Amino acid sequence: MGEKLKYYIILHLVVLVFGFTGILGDYISVSADFITFFRTGISFISLILIGFFIKTSKIQPQTAFKLILIGGVVGLHWFMFFYAIKVSTVSIGVVCMSSATLFTSILEPIVFKRKFQLNELFLSFAIIGGIMVIFGFETEHYIGILAGLLSAFLAALFTVLNGKLISGVSSFHITKYEMLGGFLTSGIFLLSMGKLEISSFNLSGSDWTYLLVLGLICTTVAFMLSVWVMKFVTPFTVSMSVNMEPIYTILIVLLIDVVNGTSKEKMSTGFYFGTAIILASIFLNAYLKKQQKRKLTSSQNLVNSI
């Protein structure tokens, strides 16, 4: 039990670190496109350096190209996520990201050509209800909400696409090439807008510190730890723990508000009610999937015993 507890604690610490992503994005003074550019660039360079010290098998050029394209989707997802935070609040950004479960339940059957599951569709409608409640009470943040929902859709899209490529490809390679794709996509966007210049790298010390923490700790280290700890805990535990990310983030930003004596992240009662609906739907979805898997395993064991 003590050994399992250690891995549970590590997993929740990783989720807590992920929870700081939006907070750091809010603190960094540069725009969302530059945050994405620096985050993916820093993470990619760190993975190149890590590659010199670990053994990795080679992958086919066409697979690497597909991962780079998916990385472009990752870059767009992060851009919309940070943009949502910049134009609204951290709380709005992370709660809208929770709706990725809704989009995954729609995209996954289409991509993998399987039937839609009734419980997923029902819970998706519940998530839509939660989003509508938030919309109704936070009308001044509608641009941030729309950007956050688009970010969630893109997150669901690259997760589903990764599901088709993950077999036979190491998590290290997936992360490395997708960070490259995000870096190239954001870089091309900034160049096309005439925004990427030498002076773009002339950031304040605090901005560079936050960006390094974001790129190294919240991206590279957190991801590698999350992959490692999955060897010791069940997928259900991972799923339930990841669902805690928006809760951790909201609690952290509210605590920061209290310490600083501000009310930037103070939202309406309707916002928290809508958030509760969304999170309850996500947790219920994870629980139902565990029950479904347990029944399937029991049925297979019964067949094998006959």
CSV table of N, CA and C in Angstrom, one decimal, residues 24-132:
chain,number,residue,atom,x,y,z
A,24,LEU,N,0.8,30.2,-15.4
A,24,LEU,CA,2.1,30.8,-16.0
A,24,LEU,C,1.8,31.6,-17.3
A,25,GLY,N,0.8,31.0,-18.1
A,25,GLY,CA,0.4,31.7,-19.3
A,25,GLY,C,-0.1,33.1,-19.0
A,26,ASP,N,-0.8,33.2,-17.9
A,26,ASP,CA,-1.4,34.5,-17.5
A,26,ASP,C,-0.4,35.5,-17.0
A,27,TYR,N,0.7,34.9,-16.4
A,27,TYR,CA,1.7,35.8,-15.8
A,27,TYR,C,2.7,36.3,-16.9
A,28,ILE,N,2.9,35.5,-17.9
A,28,ILE,CA,3.9,35.8,-19.0
A,28,ILE,C,3.3,37.0,-19.8
A,29,SER,N,4.1,38.1,-20.0
A,29,SER,CA,3.5,39.3,-20.6
A,29,SER,C,3.4,39.2,-22.1
A,30,VAL,N,4.0,38.3,-22.8
A,30,VAL,CA,3.9,38.2,-24.2
A,30,VAL,C,2.6,37.6,-24.7
A,31,SER,N,2.2,37.8,-25.9
A,31,SER,CA,1.0,37.3,-26.4
A,31,SER,C,0.9,35.8,-26.6
A,32,ALA,N,-0.3,35.2,-26.8
A,32,ALA,CA,-0.5,33.8,-26.8
A,32,ALA,C,0.4,33.1,-27.9
A,33,ASP,N,0.5,33.7,-29.1
A,33,ASP,CA,1.3,33.0,-30.1
A,33,ASP,C,2.8,32.9,-29.8
A,34,PHE,N,3.3,34.0,-29.1
A,34,PHE,CA,4.7,33.9,-28.6
A,34,PHE,C,4.9,32.9,-27.5
A,35,ILE,N,3.9,32.8,-26.6
A,35,ILE,CA,4.0,31.8,-25.5
A,35,ILE,C,4.1,30.4,-26.1
A,36,THR,N,3.3,30.1,-27.1
A,36,THR,CA,3.3,28.8,-27.8
A,36,THR,C,4.6,28.6,-28.5
A,37,PHE,N,5.1,29.6,-29.2
A,37,PHE,CA,6.4,29.5,-29.9
A,37,PHE,C,7.5,29.2,-28.9
A,38,PHE,N,7.6,29.9,-27.8
A,38,PHE,CA,8.7,29.7,-26.9
A,38,PHE,C,8.5,28.4,-26.1
A,39,ARG,N,7.3,28.1,-25.7
A,39,ARG,CA,7.1,26.8,-25.0
A,39,ARG,C,7.5,25.6,-25.8
A,40,THR,N,7.0,25.5,-27.0
A,40,THR,CA,7.3,24.3,-27.9
A,40,THR,C,8.8,24.3,-28.2
A,41,GLY,N,9.4,25.5,-28.5
A,41,GLY,CA,10.8,25.5,-28.8
A,41,GLY,C,11.7,25.1,-27.7
A,42,ILE,N,11.4,25.6,-26.5
A,42,ILE,CA,12.2,25.2,-25.3
A,42,ILE,C,12.0,23.7,-25.0
A,43,SER,N,10.8,23.2,-25.1
A,43,SER,CA,10.6,21.8,-24.9
A,43,SER,C,11.3,20.9,-25.9
A,44,PHE,N,11.2,21.3,-27.2
A,44,PHE,CA,11.9,20.5,-28.3
A,44,PHE,C,13.4,20.5,-28.1
A,45,ILE,N,14.0,21.6,-27.8
A,45,ILE,CA,15.4,21.6,-27.5
A,45,ILE,C,15.8,20.7,-26.4
A,46,SER,N,15.0,20.8,-25.3
A,46,SER,CA,15.3,19.9,-24.1
A,46,SER,C,15.2,18.5,-24.5
A,47,LEU,N,14.3,18.1,-25.3
A,47,LEU,CA,14.1,16.7,-25.7
A,47,LEU,C,15.2,16.3,-26.6
A,48,ILE,N,15.7,17.2,-27.5
A,48,ILE,CA,16.9,16.8,-28.3
A,48,ILE,C,18.1,16.5,-27.4
A,49,LEU,N,18.3,17.3,-26.4
A,49,LEU,CA,19.4,17.1,-25.4
A,49,LEU,C,19.2,15.8,-24.6
A,50,ILE,N,18.0,15.5,-24.2
A,50,ILE,CA,17.7,14.3,-23.5
A,50,ILE,C,17.9,13.1,-24.3
A,51,GLY,N,17.7,13.2,-25.6
A,51,GLY,CA,17.9,12.1,-26.6
A,51,GLY,C,19.3,11.6,-26.7
A,52,PHE,N,20.3,12.5,-26.3
A,52,PHE,CA,21.7,12.1,-26.3
A,52,PHE,C,22.0,11.1,-25.1
A,53,PHE,N,21.1,11.1,-24.1
A,53,PHE,CA,21.4,10.3,-22.9
A,53,PHE,C,20.5,9.1,-22.8
A,54,ILE,N,19.5,8.9,-23.6
A,54,ILE,CA,18.6,7.7,-23.6
A,54,ILE,C,18.6,7.0,-24.9
A,55,LYS,N,18.4,5.7,-24.8
A,55,LYS,CA,18.3,4.9,-26.1
A,55,LYS,C,16.9,4.9,-26.6
A,56,THR,N,16.8,5.3,-27.9
A,56,THR,CA,15.5,5.3,-28.6
A,56,THR,C,15.6,4.7,-29.9
A,57,SER,N,14.6,4.0,-30.3
A,57,SER,CA,14.6,3.3,-31.6
A,57,SER,C,14.2,4.4,-32.7
A,58,LYS,N,14.7,4.1,-33.9
A,58,LYS,CA,14.4,5.1,-35.0
A,58,LYS,C,12.9,4.9,-35.5
A,59,ILE,N,12.4,5.9,-36.0
A,59,ILE,CA,11.0,5.8,-36.6
A,59,ILE,C,11.1,6.2,-38.1
A,60,GLN,N,10.1,5.7,-38.8
A,60,GLN,CA,10.0,5.9,-40.2
A,60,GLN,C,9.8,7.4,-40.5
A,61,PRO,N,10.4,7.9,-41.6
A,61,PRO,CA,10.2,9.4,-41.9
A,61,PRO,C,8.7,9.8,-42.1
A,62,GLN,N,7.9,8.9,-42.7
A,62,GLN,CA,6.5,9.2,-42.9
A,62,GLN,C,5.8,9.3,-41.5
A,63,THR,N,6.2,8.5,-40.6
A,63,THR,CA,5.6,8.6,-39.2
A,63,THR,C,6.0,9.9,-38.6
A,64,ALA,N,7.3,10.3,-38.7
A,64,ALA,CA,7.8,11.5,-38.1
A,64,ALA,C,7.0,12.7,-38.7
A,65,PHE,N,6.8,12.6,-40.0
A,65,PHE,CA,6.0,13.7,-40.7
A,65,PHE,C,4.6,13.8,-40.2
A,66,LYS,N,4.0,12.7,-40.0
A,66,LYS,CA,2.6,12.7,-39.5
A,66,LYS,C,2.6,13.3,-38.0
A,67,LEU,N,3.6,13.0,-37.2
A,67,LEU,CA,3.6,13.5,-35.9
A,67,LEU,C,3.9,15.0,-35.9
A,68,ILE,N,4.7,15.5,-36.8
A,68,ILE,CA,4.9,16.9,-37.0
A,68,ILE,C,3.6,17.7,-37.3
A,69,LEU,N,2.8,17.0,-38.2
A,69,LEU,CA,1.5,17.6,-38.6
A,69,LEU,C,0.6,17.7,-37.4
A,70,ILE,N,0.6,16.6,-36.6
A,70,ILE,CA,-0.3,16.6,-35.4
A,70,ILE,C,0.3,17.6,-34.4
A,71,GLY,N,1.6,17.8,-34.4
A,71,GLY,CA,2.2,18.8,-33.5
A,71,GLY,C,1.7,20.2,-33.9
A,72,GLY,N,1.4,20.4,-35.2
A,72,GLY,CA,0.8,21.7,-35.6
A,72,GLY,C,-0.6,21.9,-34.9
A,73,VAL,N,-1.3,20.8,-34.8
A,73,VAL,CA,-2.6,20.9,-34.1
A,73,VAL,C,-2.4,21.2,-32.6
A,74,VAL,N,-1.4,20.6,-32.0
A,74,VAL,CA,-1.0,20.9,-30.6
A,74,VAL,C,-0.7,22.3,-30.5
A,75,GLY,N,0.1,22.9,-31.4
A,75,GLY,CA,0.5,24.3,-31.3
A,75,GLY,C,-0.8,25.2,-31.4
A,76,LEU,N,-1.7,24.9,-32.3
A,76,LEU,CA,-2.9,25.7,-32.4
A,76,LEU,C,-3.8,25.6,-31.1
A,77,HIS,N,-3.8,24.3,-30.5
A,77,HIS,CA,-4.5,24.1,-29.3
A,77,HIS,C,-4.0,25.0,-28.2
A,78,TRP,N,-2.6,25.0,-28.0
A,78,TRP,CA,-2.0,25.8,-27.0
A,78,TRP,C,-2.2,27.3,-27.2
A,79,PHE,N,-2.2,27.7,-28.5
A,79,PHE,CA,-2.4,29.1,-28.8
A,79,PHE,C,-3.8,29.6,-28.4
A,80,MET,N,-4.8,28.8,-28.7
A,80,MET,CA,-6.2,29.1,-28.4
A,80,MET,C,-6.4,29.1,-26.8
A,81,PHE,N,-5.7,28.1,-26.2
A,81,PHE,CA,-5.8,28.0,-24.7
A,81,PHE,C,-5.2,29.3,-24.0
A,82,PHE,N,-4.0,29.7,-24.4
A,82,PHE,CA,-3.4,30.8,-23.8
A,82,PHE,C,-4.2,32.1,-24.2
A,83,TYR,N,-4.7,32.1,-25.5
A,83,TYR,CA,-5.5,33.3,-25.9
A,83,TYR,C,-6.8,33.4,-25.0
A,84,ALA,N,-7.4,32.3,-24.7
A,84,ALA,CA,-8.6,32.3,-23.9
A,84,ALA,C,-8.3,32.9,-22.5
A,85,ILE,N,-7.2,32.5,-22.0
A,85,ILE,CA,-6.8,33.0,-20.7
A,85,ILE,C,-6.5,34.5,-20.7
A,86,LYS,N,-5.8,34.9,-21.8
A,86,LYS,CA,-5.4,36.4,-21.9
A,86,LYS,C,-6.7,37.3,-22.0
A,87,VAL,N,-7.7,36.8,-22.8
A,87,VAL,CA,-8.9,37.7,-23.0
A,87,VAL,C,-10.0,37.4,-21.9
A,88,SER,N,-9.8,36.4,-21.0
A,88,SER,CA,-10.8,36.2,-20.0
A,88,SER,C,-10.1,36.0,-18.7
A,89,THR,N,-10.2,34.8,-18.1
A,89,THR,CA,-9.5,34.4,-16.9
A,89,THR,C,-8.9,33.0,-17.0
A,90,VAL,N,-8.0,32.7,-16.1
A,90,VAL,CA,-7.5,31.3,-16.0
A,90,VAL,C,-8.6,30.3,-15.8
A,91,SER,N,-9.5,30.6,-14.9
A,91,SER,CA,-10.6,29.7,-14.6
A,91,SER,C,-11.4,29.4,-15.8
A,92,ILE,N,-11.8,30.4,-16.6
A,92,ILE,CA,-12.5,30.2,-17.8
A,92,ILE,C,-11.8,29.2,-18.7
A,93,GLY,N,-10.5,29.5,-18.9
A,93,GLY,CA,-9.6,28.7,-19.8
A,93,GLY,C,-9.6,27.2,-19.4
A,94,VAL,N,-9.4,26.9,-18.1
A,94,VAL,CA,-9.2,25.5,-17.7
A,94,VAL,C,-10.5,24.8,-17.7
A,95,VAL,N,-11.6,25.5,-17.4
A,95,VAL,CA,-12.9,24.8,-17.3
A,95,VAL,C,-13.4,24.5,-18.8
A,96,CYS,N,-13.2,25.4,-19.7
A,96,CYS,CA,-13.5,25.1,-21.1
A,96,CYS,C,-12.7,24.0,-21.6
A,97,MET,N,-11.5,23.8,-21.2
A,97,MET,CA,-10.6,22.7,-21.6
A,97,MET,C,-11.2,21.4,-21.2
A,98,SER,N,-12.0,21.4,-20.1
A,98,SER,CA,-12.6,20.1,-19.6
A,98,SER,C,-13.6,19.6,-20.6
A,99,SER,N,-14.1,20.4,-21.5
A,99,SER,CA,-15.0,20.0,-22.5
A,99,SER,C,-14.4,19.1,-23.6
A,100,ALA,N,-13.1,18.9,-23.5
A,100,ALA,CA,-12.4,18.0,-24.5
A,100,ALA,C,-13.0,16.7,-24.5
A,101,THR,N,-13.5,16.2,-23.3
A,101,THR,CA,-14.2,14.9,-23.2
A,101,THR,C,-15.4,14.9,-24.1
A,102,LEU,N,-16.1,16.0,-24.2
A,102,LEU,CA,-17.3,16.0,-25.1
A,102,LEU,C,-16.8,15.8,-26.5
A,103,PHE,N,-15.8,16.6,-27.0
A,103,PHE,CA,-15.4,16.5,-28.4
A,103,PHE,C,-14.7,15.1,-28.7
A,104,THR,N,-14.1,14.5,-27.7
A,104,THR,CA,-13.5,13.2,-27.9
A,104,THR,C,-14.6,12.2,-28.1
A,105,SER,N,-15.7,12.3,-27.4
A,105,SER,CA,-16.8,11.3,-27.5
A,105,SER,C,-17.4,11.4,-28.9
A,106,ILE,N,-17.2,12.5,-29.6
A,106,ILE,CA,-17.8,12.7,-30.9
A,106,ILE,C,-16.8,12.3,-32.0
A,107,LEU,N,-15.5,12.7,-31.8
A,107,LEU,CA,-14.4,12.5,-32.8
A,107,LEU,C,-14.0,11.0,-32.8
A,108,GLU,N,-13.9,10.4,-31.6
A,108,GLU,CA,-13.3,9.0,-31.6
A,108,GLU,C,-14.1,8.0,-32.4
A,109,PRO,N,-15.4,8.0,-32.3
A,109,PRO,CA,-16.2,7.0,-33.1
A,109,PRO,C,-16.0,7.3,-34.6
A,110,ILE,N,-15.9,8.6,-35.0
A,110,ILE,CA,-15.7,8.9,-36.4
A,110,ILE,C,-14.4,8.4,-36.9
A,111,VAL,N,-13.3,8.7,-36.2
A,111,VAL,CA,-11.9,8.4,-36.6
A,111,VAL,C,-11.7,6.9,-36.5
A,112,PHE,N,-12.2,6.2,-35.5
A,112,PHE,CA,-12.0,4.8,-35.3
A,112,PHE,C,-13.1,3.9,-35.9
A,113,LYS,N,-14.1,4.6,-36.5
A,113,LYS,CA,-15.2,3.9,-37.1
A,113,LYS,C,-15.9,2.9,-36.2
A,114,ARG,N,-16.3,3.4,-35.0
A,114,ARG,CA,-17.1,2.6,-34.1
A,114,ARG,C,-18.4,3.3,-33.8
A,115,LYS,N,-19.3,2.5,-33.2
A,115,LYS,CA,-20.6,3.1,-32.9
A,115,LYS,C,-20.5,4.1,-31.7
A,116,PHE,N,-21.4,5.1,-31.8
A,116,PHE,CA,-21.5,6.0,-30.7
A,116,PHE,C,-22.1,5.3,-29.5
A,117,GLN,N,-21.5,5.6,-28.3
A,117,GLN,CA,-22.1,5.0,-27.1
A,117,GLN,C,-23.1,5.9,-26.4
A,118,LEU,N,-24.2,5.4,-26.0
A,118,LEU,CA,-25.3,6.2,-25.5
A,118,LEU,C,-24.9,6.9,-24.2
A,119,ASN,N,-24.1,6.3,-23.4
A,119,ASN,CA,-23.7,6.9,-22.1
A,119,ASN,C,-22.8,8.1,-22.4
A,120,GLU,N,-21.9,8.0,-23.4
A,120,GLU,CA,-21.1,9.1,-23.8
A,120,GLU,C,-21.9,10.3,-24.4
A,121,LEU,N,-22.9,9.9,-25.2
A,121,LEU,CA,-23.7,11.0,-25.8
A,121,LEU,C,-24.5,11.7,-24.7
A,122,PHE,N,-25.0,10.9,-23.7
A,122,PHE,CA,-25.8,11.5,-22.6
A,122,PHE,C,-24.9,12.4,-21.8
A,123,LEU,N,-23.7,12.0,-21.5
A,123,LEU,CA,-22.8,12.8,-20.7
A,123,LEU,C,-22.3,14.0,-21.5
A,124,SER,N,-22.2,13.9,-22.8
A,124,SER,CA,-21.9,15.0,-23.6
A,124,SER,C,-22.9,16.1,-23.6
A,125,PHE,N,-24.2,15.7,-23.6
A,125,PHE,CA,-25.3,16.7,-23.4
A,125,PHE,C,-25.2,17.4,-22.1
A,126,ALA,N,-24.8,16.6,-21.1
A,126,ALA,CA,-24.7,17.2,-19.7
A,126,ALA,C,-23.6,18.3,-19.7
A,127,ILE,N,-22.4,17.9,-20.4
A,127,ILE,CA,-21.3,18.9,-20.5
A,127,ILE,C,-21.8,20.1,-21.2
A,128,ILE,N,-22.5,20.0,-22.3
A,128,ILE,CA,-23.1,21.1,-23.1
A,128,ILE,C,-23.9,22.0,-22.2
A,129,GLY,N,-24.8,21.3,-21.3
A,129,GLY,CA,-25.6,22.0,-20.4
A,129,GLY,C,-24.8,22.9,-19.4
A,130,GLY,N,-23.6,22.3,-18.9
A,130,GLY,CA,-22.8,23.0,-18.0
A,130,GLY,C,-22.1,24.2,-18.7
A,131,ILE,N,-21.7,24.0,-20.0
A,131,ILE,CA,-21.2,25.1,-20.8
A,131,ILE,C,-22.2,26.3,-21.0
A,132,MET,N,-23.4,25.9,-21.2
A,132,MET,CA,-24.5,26.9,-21.5
A,132,MET,C,-24.8,27.7,-20.2
